[in-house]
Amino acid sequence: MGAGRVAAGATGGVRSGGMADRPGAEELLALAVDVATEAGQLALRGRAGTVAAESTKSSPTDVVTALDRASEALVAKRLLEARPDDGILGEEGADATGTSGVRWIVDPIDGTVNFLYNLPNWAVSLAAEVDGEVVAGVVYAPALGRTYTALRGAGAALDGTPLRVSAVESLDMALIATGFGYTVERRTAQINVLTRVIPKVRDIRRMGAASLDLCSVAAGTLDGYYERGLKPWDHAAGGLIATEAGAVTGGLDGAPGTEALYIAAPPAIFGFLVDLLAAEPRADRD
Ligand code: IPD
Ligand code: CA
C-alpha cells in the first residue's frame, strides 16, 4: 500500500486552512501509514500461526501477545530510523522524549483480545503529535483490509475516500459503541453507567477496539462512542480521524476527552450524550 495514495486520500475531503499547511504534517502521515502498514502486516502474518497470551497487565484478562511487542518494536525502530530526534509513547513500553517537537503515539495492536480470538476487529493505531497536538493519524486494520487516515485541517479518509459522521439527530435513534476496562471494579462502574444509557439510545455495540470505534463514528457506521479508561494510544489517531470527519470529541462539562471519559459523536447529539453520561444531567437538556 503506497503511503502517498493514502496520504493524498486523507486530504480528499479537503477543507481549507488549519494545520494542513504546517510543514511536515503530510510527511508525518505518509511515514505513519508506511510504518503502521508494515507493523500490521507483521501481526497479520503472525496471526496465521499460534497466538497465545504471553503476559498480563491490569488483570488476568488484560493480555499481551508476543506480536503486540513485536509490532511496537518494529514501529519504534522504523520511526526512529527515519526521524531519530522524535519522541515516542507506546502501549507496550516505548517512552522516549525527543528534541524535534514531534512525538509518536502508538498502540501496536488495539483490540488485542479480538486478535487473540482471531476476530478481525483489531488495528495498529499510530498518531504524530507536533508540540503536543495530534496532526496526523492512521488506524490500519489488516484483517479488515482498511486504512483510516486523517490530517489536521484536511479531513479524514478510508482508503482514500473522504469520511463524514452520520446525520443522526436524536439520541434515541443513535447506535452507540462503548468499551469496558479489564478490572472488576472498572467494569462494575461501567455497567452502572450502561444501565442509564441503554434505555435512551437505539442500541449499544461493544466491538473491542477503541481506535476502530472512533473510525466507525468518523464513517457514520456508528453514531457515537464513549468510554472511561482510555489511554492516549487508544484515542490519539482515532480521535483525530473522528474530529476531521465532523465529530465532536470531549469529556464532561467542556473538558477534553481523557482517561476520565472520552466521548465522540456528531454535533447534533454530542451534548445529549454528555448529559446522559453525567451523573447529574443538566436541566436544560433533559
Ligand atoms: C482496548 C480496546 C478496547 C477498549 C479497552 C482498550 P487493547 O485496547 O481498545 O476496545 O475497551 O479500553 O484497553 O488492550 O486491545 O489495546
Ligand atoms: Ca494494545
Short mmCIF file of C-alpha atoms in Angstrom, two decimals, residues 137-276:
data_model
loop_
_atom_site.label_atom_id
_atom_site.label_comp_id
_atom_site.label_asym_id
_atom_site.label_seq_id
_atom_site.Cartn_x
_atom_site.Cartn_y
_atom_site.Cartn_z
CA GLY A 137 -3.12 9.73 12.40
CA VAL A 138 -3.59 6.32 10.85
CA VAL A 139 -5.59 3.34 12.03
CA TYR A 140 -4.70 0.30 9.93
CA ALA A 141 -6.89 -2.79 10.30
CA PRO A 142 -5.16 -5.53 8.29
CA ALA A 143 -7.75 -8.28 8.80
CA LEU A 144 -10.46 -5.88 7.61
CA GLY A 145 -8.28 -4.52 4.80
CA ARG A 146 -8.98 -0.93 5.90
CA THR A 147 -6.75 2.10 6.34
CA TYR A 148 -8.27 5.12 8.05
CA THR A 149 -6.24 8.34 7.91
CA ALA A 150 -6.55 11.97 8.93
CA LEU A 151 -4.53 15.12 8.67
CA ARG A 152 -5.48 18.02 10.94
CA GLY A 153 -7.45 20.58 8.99
CA ALA A 154 -7.61 18.43 5.87
CA GLY A 155 -10.24 15.78 6.57
CA ALA A 156 -10.32 12.05 7.19
CA ALA A 157 -10.49 9.19 4.74
CA LEU A 158 -11.00 5.45 4.49
CA ASP A 159 -8.74 4.01 1.79
CA GLY A 160 -8.71 7.39 0.10
CA THR A 161 -12.46 8.09 0.28
CA PRO A 162 -13.44 11.06 2.47
CA LEU A 163 -15.35 10.28 5.65
CA ARG A 164 -18.28 12.07 7.24
CA VAL A 165 -20.10 11.40 10.51
CA SER A 166 -23.73 10.30 10.49
CA ALA A 167 -26.62 12.75 10.20
CA VAL A 168 -28.34 11.33 13.29
CA GLU A 169 -30.43 13.97 15.06
CA SER A 170 -31.60 12.35 18.26
CA LEU A 171 -30.11 10.09 20.87
CA ASP A 172 -32.98 7.62 20.79
CA MET A 173 -32.10 6.90 17.13
CA ALA A 174 -28.37 6.66 17.81
CA LEU A 175 -26.26 3.49 17.68
CA ILE A 176 -23.63 3.98 20.38
CA ALA A 177 -20.47 1.97 20.99
CA THR A 178 -18.60 1.68 24.23
CA GLY A 179 -15.89 -0.44 25.79
CA PHE A 180 -15.01 -1.86 29.16
CA GLY A 181 -11.79 -1.85 31.12
CA TYR A 182 -10.14 -5.02 32.35
CA THR A 183 -10.65 -4.78 36.12
CA VAL A 184 -13.76 -5.90 38.02
CA GLU A 185 -14.05 -2.51 39.77
CA ARG A 186 -13.92 -0.57 36.50
CA ARG A 187 -16.41 -2.91 34.82
CA THR A 188 -18.88 -2.70 37.69
CA ALA A 189 -18.89 1.11 37.44
CA GLN A 190 -19.18 0.92 33.64
CA ILE A 191 -22.19 -1.39 33.80
CA ASN A 192 -23.93 1.05 36.14
CA VAL A 193 -23.46 3.81 33.56
CA LEU A 194 -24.62 1.49 30.79
CA THR A 195 -27.91 0.77 32.56
CA ARG A 196 -28.59 4.51 32.34
CA VAL A 197 -27.57 4.74 28.67
CA ILE A 198 -29.18 1.71 27.06
CA PRO A 199 -32.85 2.68 27.57
CA LYS A 200 -32.15 6.07 25.93
CA VAL A 201 -30.43 5.02 22.69
CA ARG A 202 -31.21 2.89 19.63
CA ASP A 203 -28.76 0.20 20.78
CA ILE A 204 -25.27 -0.43 22.10
CA ARG A 205 -22.27 -2.10 20.41
CA ARG A 206 -19.06 -3.42 22.02
CA MET A 207 -16.64 -4.16 19.20
CA GLY A 208 -13.39 -4.38 21.14
CA ALA A 209 -11.01 -1.82 19.61
CA ALA A 210 -11.35 1.80 20.67
CA SER A 211 -9.43 3.17 17.68
CA LEU A 212 -11.80 1.41 15.28
CA ASP A 213 -14.85 2.55 17.26
CA LEU A 214 -13.68 6.13 16.69
CA CYS A 215 -13.10 5.42 12.99
CA SER A 216 -16.64 4.00 12.78
CA VAL A 217 -18.00 7.24 14.24
CA ALA A 218 -16.00 9.03 11.53
CA ALA A 219 -17.51 6.78 8.85
CA GLY A 220 -21.06 7.09 10.18
CA THR A 221 -21.26 3.33 10.73
CA LEU A 222 -21.73 4.20 14.40
CA ASP A 223 -23.44 7.35 15.66
CA GLY A 224 -21.40 7.81 18.80
CA TYR A 225 -18.90 6.29 21.20
CA TYR A 226 -17.89 6.75 24.81
CA GLU A 227 -15.53 5.01 27.16
CA ARG A 228 -13.86 5.56 30.52
CA GLY A 229 -10.25 4.50 30.98
CA LEU A 230 -8.80 5.13 27.52
CA LYS A 231 -5.09 5.83 27.28
CA PRO A 232 -3.56 8.23 24.74
CA TRP A 233 -2.65 5.37 22.38
CA ASP A 234 -6.28 4.22 22.27
CA HIS A 235 -7.63 7.56 21.01
CA ALA A 236 -4.78 9.68 19.56
CA ALA A 237 -5.20 8.62 15.92
CA GLY A 238 -8.88 7.64 16.02
CA GLY A 239 -9.83 10.87 17.79
CA LEU A 240 -8.29 12.96 15.01
CA ILE A 241 -9.98 10.79 12.37
CA ALA A 242 -13.34 11.30 14.11
CA THR A 243 -12.99 15.07 14.50
CA GLU A 244 -11.74 15.51 10.95
CA ALA A 245 -14.88 13.69 9.79
CA GLY A 246 -17.03 16.17 11.71
CA ALA A 247 -17.37 14.59 15.16
CA VAL A 248 -17.05 16.45 18.42
CA THR A 249 -14.79 14.77 20.98
CA GLY A 250 -14.50 15.62 24.65
CA GLY A 251 -15.33 14.70 28.20
CA LEU A 252 -17.89 16.08 30.65
CA ASP A 253 -18.53 19.80 31.18
CA GLY A 254 -16.40 21.02 28.30
CA ALA A 255 -13.32 19.08 29.37
CA PRO A 256 -11.19 17.46 26.69
CA GLY A 257 -11.54 13.71 26.21
CA THR A 258 -9.23 11.99 28.69
CA GLU A 259 -8.87 8.79 30.67
CA ALA A 260 -11.72 10.03 32.89
CA LEU A 261 -14.12 9.89 29.93
CA TYR A 262 -13.76 10.06 26.16
CA ILE A 263 -16.85 10.81 24.08
CA ALA A 264 -17.13 11.16 20.28
CA ALA A 265 -20.33 11.97 18.41
CA PRO A 266 -21.76 14.21 15.71
CA PRO A 267 -22.53 17.76 16.96
CA ALA A 268 -26.31 17.16 16.93
CA ILE A 269 -26.16 14.54 19.69
CA PHE A 270 -22.87 15.23 21.46
CA GLY A 271 -24.38 17.42 24.20
CA PHE A 272 -27.20 14.98 24.86
CA LEU A 273 -24.72 12.11 25.16
CA VAL A 274 -22.61 14.17 27.57
CA ASP A 275 -25.64 14.85 29.74
CA LEU A 276 -26.70 11.23 29.71
#
